[in-house]
PDB file of N, CA and C and ligand atoms in Angstrom:
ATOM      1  N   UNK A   1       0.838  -1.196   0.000  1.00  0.00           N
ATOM      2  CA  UNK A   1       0.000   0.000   0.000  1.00  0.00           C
ATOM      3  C   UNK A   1       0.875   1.250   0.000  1.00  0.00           C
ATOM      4  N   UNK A   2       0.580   2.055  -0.379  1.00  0.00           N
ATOM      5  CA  UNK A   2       1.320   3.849  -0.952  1.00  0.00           C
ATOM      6  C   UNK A   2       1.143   4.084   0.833  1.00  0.00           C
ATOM      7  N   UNK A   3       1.981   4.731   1.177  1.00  0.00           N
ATOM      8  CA  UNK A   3       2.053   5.517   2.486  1.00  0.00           C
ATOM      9  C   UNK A   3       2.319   7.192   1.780  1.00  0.00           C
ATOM     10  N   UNK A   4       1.743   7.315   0.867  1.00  0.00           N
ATOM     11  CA  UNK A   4       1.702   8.937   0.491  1.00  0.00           C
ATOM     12  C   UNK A   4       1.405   8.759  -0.842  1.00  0.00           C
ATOM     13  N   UNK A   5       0.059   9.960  -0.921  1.00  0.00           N
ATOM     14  CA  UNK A   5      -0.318   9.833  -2.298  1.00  0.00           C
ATOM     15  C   UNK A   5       0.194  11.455  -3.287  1.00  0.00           C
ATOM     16  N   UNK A   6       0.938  12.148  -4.507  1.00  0.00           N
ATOM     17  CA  UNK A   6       0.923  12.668  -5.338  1.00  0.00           C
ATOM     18  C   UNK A   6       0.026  14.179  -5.139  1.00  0.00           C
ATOM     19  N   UNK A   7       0.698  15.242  -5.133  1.00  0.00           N
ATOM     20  CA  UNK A   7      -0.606  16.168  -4.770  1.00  0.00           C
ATOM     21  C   UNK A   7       0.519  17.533  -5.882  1.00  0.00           C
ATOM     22  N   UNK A   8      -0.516  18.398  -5.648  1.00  0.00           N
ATOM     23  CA  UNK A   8      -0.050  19.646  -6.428  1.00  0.00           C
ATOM     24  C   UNK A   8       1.092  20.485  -5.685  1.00  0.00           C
ATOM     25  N   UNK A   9       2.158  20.814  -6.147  1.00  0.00           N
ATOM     26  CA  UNK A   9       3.374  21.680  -5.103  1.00  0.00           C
ATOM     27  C   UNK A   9       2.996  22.962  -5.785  1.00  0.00           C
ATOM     28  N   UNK A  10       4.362  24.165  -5.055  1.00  0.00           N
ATOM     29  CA  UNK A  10       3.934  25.275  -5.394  1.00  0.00           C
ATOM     30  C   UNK A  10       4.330  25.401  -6.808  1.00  0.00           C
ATOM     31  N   UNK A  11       5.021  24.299  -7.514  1.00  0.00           N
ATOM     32  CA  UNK A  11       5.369  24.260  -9.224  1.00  0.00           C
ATOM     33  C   UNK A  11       4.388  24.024  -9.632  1.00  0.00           C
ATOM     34  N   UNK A  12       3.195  23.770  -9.179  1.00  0.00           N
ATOM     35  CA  UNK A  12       2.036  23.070  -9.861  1.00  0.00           C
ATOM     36  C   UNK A  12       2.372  21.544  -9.914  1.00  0.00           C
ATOM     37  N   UNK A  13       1.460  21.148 -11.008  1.00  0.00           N
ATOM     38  CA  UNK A  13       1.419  19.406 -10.942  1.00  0.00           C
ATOM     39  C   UNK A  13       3.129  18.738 -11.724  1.00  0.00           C
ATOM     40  N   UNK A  14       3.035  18.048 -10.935  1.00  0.00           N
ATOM     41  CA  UNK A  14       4.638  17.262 -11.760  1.00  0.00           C
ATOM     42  C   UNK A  14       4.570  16.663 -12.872  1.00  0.00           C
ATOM     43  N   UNK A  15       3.477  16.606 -13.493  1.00  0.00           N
ATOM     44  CA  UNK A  15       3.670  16.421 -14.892  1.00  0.00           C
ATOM     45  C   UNK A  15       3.599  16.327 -15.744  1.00  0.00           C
ATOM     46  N   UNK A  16       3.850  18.269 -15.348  1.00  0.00           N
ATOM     47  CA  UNK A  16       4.277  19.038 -16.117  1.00  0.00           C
ATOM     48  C   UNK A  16       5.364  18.714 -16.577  1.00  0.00           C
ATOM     49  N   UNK A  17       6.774  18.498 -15.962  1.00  0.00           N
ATOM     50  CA  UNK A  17       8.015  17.924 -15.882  1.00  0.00           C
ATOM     51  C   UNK A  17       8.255  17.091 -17.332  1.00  0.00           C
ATOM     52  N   UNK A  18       7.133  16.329 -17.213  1.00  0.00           N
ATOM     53  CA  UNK A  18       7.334  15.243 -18.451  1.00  0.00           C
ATOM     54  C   UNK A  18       8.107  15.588 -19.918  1.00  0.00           C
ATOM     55  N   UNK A  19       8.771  14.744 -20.098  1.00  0.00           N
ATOM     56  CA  UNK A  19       9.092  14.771 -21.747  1.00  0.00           C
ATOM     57  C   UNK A  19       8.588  13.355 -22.276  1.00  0.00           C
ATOM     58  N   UNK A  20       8.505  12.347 -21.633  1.00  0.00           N
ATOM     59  CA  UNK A  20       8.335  11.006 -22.603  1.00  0.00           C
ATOM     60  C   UNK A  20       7.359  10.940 -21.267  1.00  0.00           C
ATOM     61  N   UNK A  21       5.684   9.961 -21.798  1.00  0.00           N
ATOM     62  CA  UNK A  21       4.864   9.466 -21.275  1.00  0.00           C
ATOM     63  C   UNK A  21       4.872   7.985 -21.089  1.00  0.00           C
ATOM     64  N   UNK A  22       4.202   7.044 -20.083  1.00  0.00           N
ATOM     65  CA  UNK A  22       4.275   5.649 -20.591  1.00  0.00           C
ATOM     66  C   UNK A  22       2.972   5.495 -21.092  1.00  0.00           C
ATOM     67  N   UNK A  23       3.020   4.794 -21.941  1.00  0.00           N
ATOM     68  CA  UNK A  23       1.297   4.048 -22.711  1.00  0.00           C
ATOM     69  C   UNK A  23       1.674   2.585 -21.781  1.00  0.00           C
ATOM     70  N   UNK A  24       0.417   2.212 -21.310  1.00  0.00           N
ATOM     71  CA  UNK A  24       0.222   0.900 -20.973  1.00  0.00           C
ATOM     72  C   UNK A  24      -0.556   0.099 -22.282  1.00  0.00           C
ATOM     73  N   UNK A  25       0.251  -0.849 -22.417  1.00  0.00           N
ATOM     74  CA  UNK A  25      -0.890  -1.505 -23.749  1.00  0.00           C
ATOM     75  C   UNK A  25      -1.063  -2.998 -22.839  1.00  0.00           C
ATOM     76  N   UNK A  26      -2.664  -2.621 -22.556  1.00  0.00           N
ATOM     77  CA  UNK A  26      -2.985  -3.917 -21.865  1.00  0.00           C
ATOM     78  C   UNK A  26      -3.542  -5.124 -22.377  1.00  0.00           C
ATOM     79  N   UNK A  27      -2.949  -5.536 -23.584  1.00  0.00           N
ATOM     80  CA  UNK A  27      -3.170  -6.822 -24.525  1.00  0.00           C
ATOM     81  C   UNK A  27      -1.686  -7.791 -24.130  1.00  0.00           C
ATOM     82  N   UNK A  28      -0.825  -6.993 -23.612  1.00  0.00           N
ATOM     83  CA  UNK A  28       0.624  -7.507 -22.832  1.00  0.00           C
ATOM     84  C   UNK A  28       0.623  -7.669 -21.377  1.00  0.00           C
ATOM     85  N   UNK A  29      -0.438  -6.748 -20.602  1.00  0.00           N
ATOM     86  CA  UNK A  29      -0.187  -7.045 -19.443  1.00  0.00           C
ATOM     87  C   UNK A  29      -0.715  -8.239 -18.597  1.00  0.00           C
ATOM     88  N   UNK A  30       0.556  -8.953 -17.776  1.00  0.00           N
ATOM     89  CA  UNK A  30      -0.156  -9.865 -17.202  1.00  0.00           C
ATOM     90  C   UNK A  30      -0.989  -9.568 -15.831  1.00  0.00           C
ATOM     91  N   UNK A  31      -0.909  -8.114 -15.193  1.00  0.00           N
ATOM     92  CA  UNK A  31      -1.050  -7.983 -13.965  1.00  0.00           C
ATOM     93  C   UNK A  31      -0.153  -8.227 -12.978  1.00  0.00           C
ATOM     94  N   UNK A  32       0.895  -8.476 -12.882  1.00  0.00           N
ATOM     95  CA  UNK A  32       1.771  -8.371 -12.142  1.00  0.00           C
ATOM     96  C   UNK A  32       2.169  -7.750 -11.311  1.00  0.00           C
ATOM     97  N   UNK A  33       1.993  -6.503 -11.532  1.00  0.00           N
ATOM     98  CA  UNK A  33       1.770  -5.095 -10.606  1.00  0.00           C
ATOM     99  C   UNK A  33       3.378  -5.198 -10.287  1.00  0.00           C
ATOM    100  N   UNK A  34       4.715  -5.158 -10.808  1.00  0.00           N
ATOM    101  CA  UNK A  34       5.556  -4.921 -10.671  1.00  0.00           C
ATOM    102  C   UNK A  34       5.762  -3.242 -10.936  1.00  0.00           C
ATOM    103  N   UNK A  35       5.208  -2.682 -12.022  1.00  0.00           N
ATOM    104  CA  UNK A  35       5.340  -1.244 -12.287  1.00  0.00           C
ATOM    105  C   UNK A  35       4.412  -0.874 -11.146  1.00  0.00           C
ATOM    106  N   UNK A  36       3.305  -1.240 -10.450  1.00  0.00           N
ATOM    107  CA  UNK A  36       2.627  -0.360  -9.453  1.00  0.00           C
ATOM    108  C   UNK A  36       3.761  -0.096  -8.469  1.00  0.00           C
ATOM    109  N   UNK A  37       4.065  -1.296  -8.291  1.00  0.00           N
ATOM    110  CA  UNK A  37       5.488  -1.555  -7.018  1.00  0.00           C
ATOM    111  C   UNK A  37       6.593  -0.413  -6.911  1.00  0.00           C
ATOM    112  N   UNK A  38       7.141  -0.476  -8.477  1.00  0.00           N
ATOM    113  CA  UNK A  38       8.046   0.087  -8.561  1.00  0.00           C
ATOM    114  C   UNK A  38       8.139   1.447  -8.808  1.00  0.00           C
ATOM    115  N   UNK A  39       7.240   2.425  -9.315  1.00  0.00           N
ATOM    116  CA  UNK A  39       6.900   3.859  -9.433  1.00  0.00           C
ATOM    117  C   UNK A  39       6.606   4.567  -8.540  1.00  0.00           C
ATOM    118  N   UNK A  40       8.086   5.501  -8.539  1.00  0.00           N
ATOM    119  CA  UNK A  40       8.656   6.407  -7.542  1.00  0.00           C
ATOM    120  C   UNK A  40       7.195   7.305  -7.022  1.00  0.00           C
ATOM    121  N   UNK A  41       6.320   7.711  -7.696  1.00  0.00           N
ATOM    122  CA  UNK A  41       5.794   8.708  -7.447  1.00  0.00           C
ATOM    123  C   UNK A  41       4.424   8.094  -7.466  1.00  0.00           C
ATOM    124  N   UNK A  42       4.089   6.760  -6.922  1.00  0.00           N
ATOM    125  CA  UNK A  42       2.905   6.541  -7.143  1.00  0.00           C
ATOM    126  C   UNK A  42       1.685   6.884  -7.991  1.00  0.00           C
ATOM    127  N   UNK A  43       1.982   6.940  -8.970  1.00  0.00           N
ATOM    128  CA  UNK A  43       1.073   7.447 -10.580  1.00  0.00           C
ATOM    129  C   UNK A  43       0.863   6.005 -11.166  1.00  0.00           C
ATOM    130  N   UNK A  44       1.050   4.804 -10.961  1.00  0.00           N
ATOM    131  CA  UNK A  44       0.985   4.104 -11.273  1.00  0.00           C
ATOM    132  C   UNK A  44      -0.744   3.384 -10.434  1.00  0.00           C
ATOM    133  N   UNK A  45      -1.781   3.284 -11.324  1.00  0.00           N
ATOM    134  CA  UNK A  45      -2.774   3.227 -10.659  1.00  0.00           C
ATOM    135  C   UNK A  45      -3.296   1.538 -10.771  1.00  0.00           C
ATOM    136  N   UNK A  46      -4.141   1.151 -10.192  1.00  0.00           N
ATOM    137  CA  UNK A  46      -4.687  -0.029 -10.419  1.00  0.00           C
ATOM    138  C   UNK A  46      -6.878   0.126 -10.310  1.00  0.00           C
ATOM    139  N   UNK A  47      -7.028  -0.687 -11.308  1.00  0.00           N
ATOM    140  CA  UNK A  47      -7.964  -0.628 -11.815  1.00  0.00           C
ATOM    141  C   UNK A  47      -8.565  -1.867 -10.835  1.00  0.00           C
ATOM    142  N   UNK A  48     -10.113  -1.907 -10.717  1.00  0.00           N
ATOM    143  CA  UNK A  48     -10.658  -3.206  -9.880  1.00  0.00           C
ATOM    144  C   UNK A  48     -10.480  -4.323 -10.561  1.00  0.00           C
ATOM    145  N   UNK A  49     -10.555  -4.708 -11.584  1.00  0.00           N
ATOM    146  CA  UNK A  49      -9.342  -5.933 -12.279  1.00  0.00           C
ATOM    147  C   UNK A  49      -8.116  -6.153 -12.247  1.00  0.00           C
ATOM    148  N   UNK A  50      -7.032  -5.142 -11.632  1.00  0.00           N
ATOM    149  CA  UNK A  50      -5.963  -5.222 -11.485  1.00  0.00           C
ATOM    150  C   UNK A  50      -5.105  -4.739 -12.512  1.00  0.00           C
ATOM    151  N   UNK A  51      -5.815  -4.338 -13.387  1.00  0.00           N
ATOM    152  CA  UNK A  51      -5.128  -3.788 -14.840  1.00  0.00           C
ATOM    153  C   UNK A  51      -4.979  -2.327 -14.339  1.00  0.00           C
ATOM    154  N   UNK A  52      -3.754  -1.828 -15.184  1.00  0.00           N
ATOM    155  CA  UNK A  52      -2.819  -0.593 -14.278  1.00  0.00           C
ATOM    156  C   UNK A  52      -3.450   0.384 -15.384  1.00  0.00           C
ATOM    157  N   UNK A  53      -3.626   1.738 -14.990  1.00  0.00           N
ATOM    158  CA  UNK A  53      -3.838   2.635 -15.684  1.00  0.00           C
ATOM    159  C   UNK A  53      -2.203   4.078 -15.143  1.00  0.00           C
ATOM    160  N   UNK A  54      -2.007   5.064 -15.961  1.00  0.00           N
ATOM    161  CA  UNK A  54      -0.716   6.211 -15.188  1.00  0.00           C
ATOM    162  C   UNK A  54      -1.840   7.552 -14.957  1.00  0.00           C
ATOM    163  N   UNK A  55      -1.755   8.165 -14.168  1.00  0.00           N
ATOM    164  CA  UNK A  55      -2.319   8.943 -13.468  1.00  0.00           C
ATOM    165  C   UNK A  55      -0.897  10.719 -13.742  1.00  0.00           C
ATOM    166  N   UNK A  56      -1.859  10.645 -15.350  1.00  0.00           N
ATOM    167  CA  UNK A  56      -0.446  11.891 -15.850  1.00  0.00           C
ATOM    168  C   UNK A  56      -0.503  13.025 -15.220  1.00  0.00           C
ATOM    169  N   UNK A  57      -1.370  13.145 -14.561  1.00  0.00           N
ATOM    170  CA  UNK A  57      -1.193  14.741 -13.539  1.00  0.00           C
ATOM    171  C   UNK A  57      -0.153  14.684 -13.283  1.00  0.00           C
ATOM    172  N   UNK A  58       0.487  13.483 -12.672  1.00  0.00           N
ATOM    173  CA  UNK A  58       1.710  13.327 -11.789  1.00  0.00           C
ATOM    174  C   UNK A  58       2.684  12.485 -12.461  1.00  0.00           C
ATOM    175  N   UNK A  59       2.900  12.001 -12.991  1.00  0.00           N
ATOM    176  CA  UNK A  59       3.558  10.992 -13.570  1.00  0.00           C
ATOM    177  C   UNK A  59       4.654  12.092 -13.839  1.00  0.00           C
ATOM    178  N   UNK A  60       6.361  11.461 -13.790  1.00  0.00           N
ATOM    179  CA  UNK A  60       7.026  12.718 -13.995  1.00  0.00           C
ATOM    180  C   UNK A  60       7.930  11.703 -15.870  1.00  0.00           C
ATOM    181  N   UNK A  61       7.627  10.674 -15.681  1.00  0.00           N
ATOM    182  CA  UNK A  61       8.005  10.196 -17.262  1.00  0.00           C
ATOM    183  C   UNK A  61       9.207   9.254 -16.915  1.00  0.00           C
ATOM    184  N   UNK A  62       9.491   9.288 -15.544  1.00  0.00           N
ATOM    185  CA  UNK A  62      11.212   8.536 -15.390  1.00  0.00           C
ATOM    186  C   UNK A  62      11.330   7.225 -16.180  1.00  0.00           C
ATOM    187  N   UNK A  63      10.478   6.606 -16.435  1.00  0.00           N
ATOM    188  CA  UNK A  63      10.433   5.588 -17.126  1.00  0.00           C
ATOM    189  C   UNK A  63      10.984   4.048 -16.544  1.00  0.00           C
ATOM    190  N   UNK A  64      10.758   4.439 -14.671  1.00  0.00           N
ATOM    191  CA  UNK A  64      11.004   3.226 -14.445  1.00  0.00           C
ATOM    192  C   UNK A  64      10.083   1.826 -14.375  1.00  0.00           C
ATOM    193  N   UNK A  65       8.503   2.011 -14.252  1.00  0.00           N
ATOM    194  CA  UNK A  65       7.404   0.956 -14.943  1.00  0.00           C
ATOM    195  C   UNK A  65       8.220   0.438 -16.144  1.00  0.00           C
ATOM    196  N   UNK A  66       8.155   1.373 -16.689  1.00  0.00           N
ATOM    197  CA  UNK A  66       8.718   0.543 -18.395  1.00  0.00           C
ATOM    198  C   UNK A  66       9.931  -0.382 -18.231  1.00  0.00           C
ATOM    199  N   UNK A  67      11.020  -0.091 -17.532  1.00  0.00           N
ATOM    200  CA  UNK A  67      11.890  -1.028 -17.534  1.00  0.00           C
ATOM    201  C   UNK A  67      11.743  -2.247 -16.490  1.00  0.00           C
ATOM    202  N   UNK A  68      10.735  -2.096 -15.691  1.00  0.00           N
ATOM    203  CA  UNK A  68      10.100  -3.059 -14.465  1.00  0.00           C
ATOM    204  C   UNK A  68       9.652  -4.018 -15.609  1.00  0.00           C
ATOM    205  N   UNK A  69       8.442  -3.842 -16.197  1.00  0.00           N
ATOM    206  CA  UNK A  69       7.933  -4.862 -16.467  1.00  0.00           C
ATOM    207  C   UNK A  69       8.289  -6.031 -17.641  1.00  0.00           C
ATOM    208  N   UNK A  70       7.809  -6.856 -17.007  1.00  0.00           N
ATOM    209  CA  UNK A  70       8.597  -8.152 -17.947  1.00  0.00           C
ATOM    210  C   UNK A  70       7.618  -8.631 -18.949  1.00  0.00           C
ATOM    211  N   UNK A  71       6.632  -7.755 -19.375  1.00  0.00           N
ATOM    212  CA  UNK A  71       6.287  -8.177 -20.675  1.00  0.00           C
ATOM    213  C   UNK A  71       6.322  -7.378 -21.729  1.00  0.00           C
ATOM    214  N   UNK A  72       7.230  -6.349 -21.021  1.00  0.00           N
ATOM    215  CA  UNK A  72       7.330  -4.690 -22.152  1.00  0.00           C
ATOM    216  C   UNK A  72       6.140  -4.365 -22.647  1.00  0.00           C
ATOM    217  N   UNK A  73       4.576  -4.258 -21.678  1.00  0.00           N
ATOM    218  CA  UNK A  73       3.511  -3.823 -21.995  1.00  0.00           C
ATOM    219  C   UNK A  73       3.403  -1.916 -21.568  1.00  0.00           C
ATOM    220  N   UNK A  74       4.661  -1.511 -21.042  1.00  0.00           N
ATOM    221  CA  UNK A  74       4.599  -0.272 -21.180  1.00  0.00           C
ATOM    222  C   UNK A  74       6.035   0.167 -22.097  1.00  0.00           C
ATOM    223  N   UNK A  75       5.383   1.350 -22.933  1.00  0.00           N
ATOM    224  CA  UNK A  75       6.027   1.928 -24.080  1.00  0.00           C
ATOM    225  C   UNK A  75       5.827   3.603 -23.605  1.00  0.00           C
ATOM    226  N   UNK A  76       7.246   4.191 -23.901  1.00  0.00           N
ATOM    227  CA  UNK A  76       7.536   5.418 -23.487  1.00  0.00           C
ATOM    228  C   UNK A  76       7.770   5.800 -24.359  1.00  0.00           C
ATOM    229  N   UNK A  77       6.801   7.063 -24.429  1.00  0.00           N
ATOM    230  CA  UNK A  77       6.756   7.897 -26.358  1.00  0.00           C
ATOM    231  C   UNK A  77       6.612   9.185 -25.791  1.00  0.00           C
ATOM    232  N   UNK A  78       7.584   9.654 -26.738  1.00  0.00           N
ATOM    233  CA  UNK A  78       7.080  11.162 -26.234  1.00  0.00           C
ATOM    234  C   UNK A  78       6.395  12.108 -26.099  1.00  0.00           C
ATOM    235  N   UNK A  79       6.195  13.103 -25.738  1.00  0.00           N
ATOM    236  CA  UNK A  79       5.154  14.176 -25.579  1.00  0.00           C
ATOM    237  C   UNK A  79       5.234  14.802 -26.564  1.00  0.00           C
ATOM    238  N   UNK A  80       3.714  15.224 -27.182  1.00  0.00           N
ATOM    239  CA  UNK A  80       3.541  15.282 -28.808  1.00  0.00           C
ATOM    240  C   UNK A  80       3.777  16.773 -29.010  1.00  0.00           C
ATOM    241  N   UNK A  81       3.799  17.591 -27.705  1.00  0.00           N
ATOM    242  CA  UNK A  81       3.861  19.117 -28.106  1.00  0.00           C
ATOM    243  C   UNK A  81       4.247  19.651 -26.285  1.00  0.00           C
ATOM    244  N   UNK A  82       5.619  19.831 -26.262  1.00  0.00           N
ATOM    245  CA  UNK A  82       6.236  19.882 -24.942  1.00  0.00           C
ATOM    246  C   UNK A  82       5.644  21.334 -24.826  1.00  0.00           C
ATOM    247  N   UNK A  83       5.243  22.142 -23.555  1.00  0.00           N
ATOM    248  CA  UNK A  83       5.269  23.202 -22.952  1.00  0.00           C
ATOM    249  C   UNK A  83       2.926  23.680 -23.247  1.00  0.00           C
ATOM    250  N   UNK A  84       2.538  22.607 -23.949  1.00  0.00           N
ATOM    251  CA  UNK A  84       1.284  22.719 -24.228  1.00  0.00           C
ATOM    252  C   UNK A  84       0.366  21.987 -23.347  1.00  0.00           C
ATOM    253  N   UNK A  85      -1.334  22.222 -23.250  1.00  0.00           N
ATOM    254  CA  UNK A  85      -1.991  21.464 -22.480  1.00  0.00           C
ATOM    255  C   UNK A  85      -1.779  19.915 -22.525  1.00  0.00           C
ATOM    256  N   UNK A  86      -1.825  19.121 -21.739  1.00  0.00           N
ATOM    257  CA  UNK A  86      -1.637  17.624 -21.534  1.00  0.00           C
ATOM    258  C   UNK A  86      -2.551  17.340 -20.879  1.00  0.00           C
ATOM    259  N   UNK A  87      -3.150  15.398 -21.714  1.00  0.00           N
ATOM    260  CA  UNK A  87      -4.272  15.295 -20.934  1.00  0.00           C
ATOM    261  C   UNK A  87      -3.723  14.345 -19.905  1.00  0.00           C
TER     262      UNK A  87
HETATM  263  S1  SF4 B   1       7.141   6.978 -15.806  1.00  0.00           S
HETATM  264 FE1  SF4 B   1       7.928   7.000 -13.687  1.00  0.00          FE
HETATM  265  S2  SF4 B   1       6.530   8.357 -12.596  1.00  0.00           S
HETATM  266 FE2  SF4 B   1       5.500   7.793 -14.497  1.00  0.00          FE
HETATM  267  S3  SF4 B   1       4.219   6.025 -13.989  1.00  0.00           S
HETATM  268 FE3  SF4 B   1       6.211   5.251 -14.758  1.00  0.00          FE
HETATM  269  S4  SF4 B   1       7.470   4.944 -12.929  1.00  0.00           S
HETATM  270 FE4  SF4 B   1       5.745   6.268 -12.357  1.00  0.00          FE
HETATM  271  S1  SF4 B   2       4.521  -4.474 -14.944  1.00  0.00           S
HETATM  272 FE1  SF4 B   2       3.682  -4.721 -17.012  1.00  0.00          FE
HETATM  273  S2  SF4 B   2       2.640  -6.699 -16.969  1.00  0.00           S
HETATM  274 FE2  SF4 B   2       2.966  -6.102 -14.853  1.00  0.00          FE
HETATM  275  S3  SF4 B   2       1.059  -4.998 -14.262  1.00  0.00           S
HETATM  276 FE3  SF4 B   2       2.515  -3.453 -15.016  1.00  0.00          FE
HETATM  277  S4  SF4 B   2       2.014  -3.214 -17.212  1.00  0.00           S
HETATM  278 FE4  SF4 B   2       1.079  -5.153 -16.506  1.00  0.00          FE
END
Protein backbone atom coordinates (compact mmCIF):
# COMPACT_ATOMS: atom_id res chain seq x y z
CA UNK A 1 0.00 0.00 0.00
CA UNK A 2 1.32 3.85 -0.95
CA UNK A 3 2.05 5.52 2.49
CA UNK A 4 1.70 8.94 0.49
CA UNK A 5 -0.32 9.83 -2.30
CA UNK A 6 0.92 12.67 -5.34
CA UNK A 7 -0.61 16.17 -4.77
CA UNK A 8 -0.05 19.65 -6.43
CA UNK A 9 3.37 21.68 -5.10
CA UNK A 10 3.93 25.27 -5.39
CA UNK A 11 5.37 24.26 -9.22
CA UNK A 12 2.04 23.07 -9.86
CA UNK A 13 1.42 19.41 -10.94
CA UNK A 14 4.64 17.26 -11.76
CA UNK A 15 3.67 16.42 -14.89
CA UNK A 16 4.28 19.04 -16.12
CA UNK A 17 8.01 17.92 -15.88
CA UNK A 18 7.33 15.24 -18.45
CA UNK A 19 9.09 14.77 -21.75
CA UNK A 20 8.33 11.01 -22.60
CA UNK A 21 4.86 9.47 -21.28
CA UNK A 22 4.27 5.65 -20.59
CA UNK A 23 1.30 4.05 -22.71
CA UNK A 24 0.22 0.90 -20.97
CA UNK A 25 -0.89 -1.50 -23.75
CA UNK A 26 -2.99 -3.92 -21.87
CA UNK A 27 -3.17 -6.82 -24.52
CA UNK A 28 0.62 -7.51 -22.83
CA UNK A 29 -0.19 -7.05 -19.44
CA UNK A 30 -0.16 -9.86 -17.20
CA UNK A 31 -1.05 -7.98 -13.97
CA UNK A 32 1.77 -8.37 -12.14
CA UNK A 33 1.77 -5.10 -10.61
CA UNK A 34 5.56 -4.92 -10.67
CA UNK A 35 5.34 -1.24 -12.29
CA UNK A 36 2.63 -0.36 -9.45
CA UNK A 37 5.49 -1.56 -7.02
CA UNK A 38 8.05 0.09 -8.56
CA UNK A 39 6.90 3.86 -9.43
CA UNK A 40 8.66 6.41 -7.54
CA UNK A 41 5.79 8.71 -7.45
CA UNK A 42 2.91 6.54 -7.14
CA UNK A 43 1.07 7.45 -10.58
CA UNK A 44 0.99 4.10 -11.27
CA UNK A 45 -2.77 3.23 -10.66
CA UNK A 46 -4.69 -0.03 -10.42
CA UNK A 47 -7.96 -0.63 -11.81
CA UNK A 48 -10.66 -3.21 -9.88
CA UNK A 49 -9.34 -5.93 -12.28
CA UNK A 50 -5.96 -5.22 -11.49
CA UNK A 51 -5.13 -3.79 -14.84
CA UNK A 52 -2.82 -0.59 -14.28
CA UNK A 53 -3.84 2.63 -15.68
CA UNK A 54 -0.72 6.21 -15.19
CA UNK A 55 -2.32 8.94 -13.47
CA UNK A 56 -0.45 11.89 -15.85
CA UNK A 57 -1.19 14.74 -13.54
CA UNK A 58 1.71 13.33 -11.79
CA UNK A 59 3.56 10.99 -13.57
CA UNK A 60 7.03 12.72 -13.99
CA UNK A 61 8.00 10.20 -17.26
CA UNK A 62 11.21 8.54 -15.39
CA UNK A 63 10.43 5.59 -17.13
CA UNK A 64 11.00 3.23 -14.45
CA UNK A 65 7.40 0.96 -14.94
CA UNK A 66 8.72 0.54 -18.39
CA UNK A 67 11.89 -1.03 -17.53
CA UNK A 68 10.10 -3.06 -14.47
CA UNK A 69 7.93 -4.86 -16.47
CA UNK A 70 8.60 -8.15 -17.95
CA UNK A 71 6.29 -8.18 -20.67
CA UNK A 72 7.33 -4.69 -22.15
CA UNK A 73 3.51 -3.82 -22.00
CA UNK A 74 4.60 -0.27 -21.18
CA UNK A 75 6.03 1.93 -24.08
CA UNK A 76 7.54 5.42 -23.49
CA UNK A 77 6.76 7.90 -26.36
CA UNK A 78 7.08 11.16 -26.23
CA UNK A 79 5.15 14.18 -25.58
CA UNK A 80 3.54 15.28 -28.81
CA UNK A 81 3.86 19.12 -28.11
CA UNK A 82 6.24 19.88 -24.94
CA UNK A 83 5.27 23.20 -22.95
CA UNK A 84 1.28 22.72 -24.23
CA UNK A 85 -1.99 21.46 -22.48
CA UNK A 86 -1.64 17.62 -21.53
CA UNK A 87 -4.27 15.30 -20.93
S1 LIG B 1 7.14 6.98 -15.81
FE1 LIG B 1 7.93 7.00 -13.69
S2 LIG B 1 6.53 8.36 -12.60
FE2 LIG B 1 5.50 7.79 -14.50
S3 LIG B 1 4.22 6.02 -13.99
FE3 LIG B 1 6.21 5.25 -14.76
S4 LIG B 1 7.47 4.94 -12.93
FE4 LIG B 1 5.75 6.27 -12.36
S1 LIG C 1 4.52 -4.47 -14.94
FE1 LIG C 1 3.68 -4.72 -17.01
S2 LIG C 1 2.64 -6.70 -16.97
FE2 LIG C 1 2.97 -6.10 -14.85
S3 LIG C 1 1.06 -5.00 -14.26
FE3 LIG C 1 2.51 -3.45 -15.02
S4 LIG C 1 2.01 -3.21 -17.21
FE4 LIG C 1 1.08 -5.15 -16.51
Amino acid sequence: MPISYPAEGSSGKTGLWRTERPVVHLDKCIKCLFCWLYCPEDTILRREDDYVYVDYDYCKGCGICAQACPTHAIEMVPEPSLGSERA
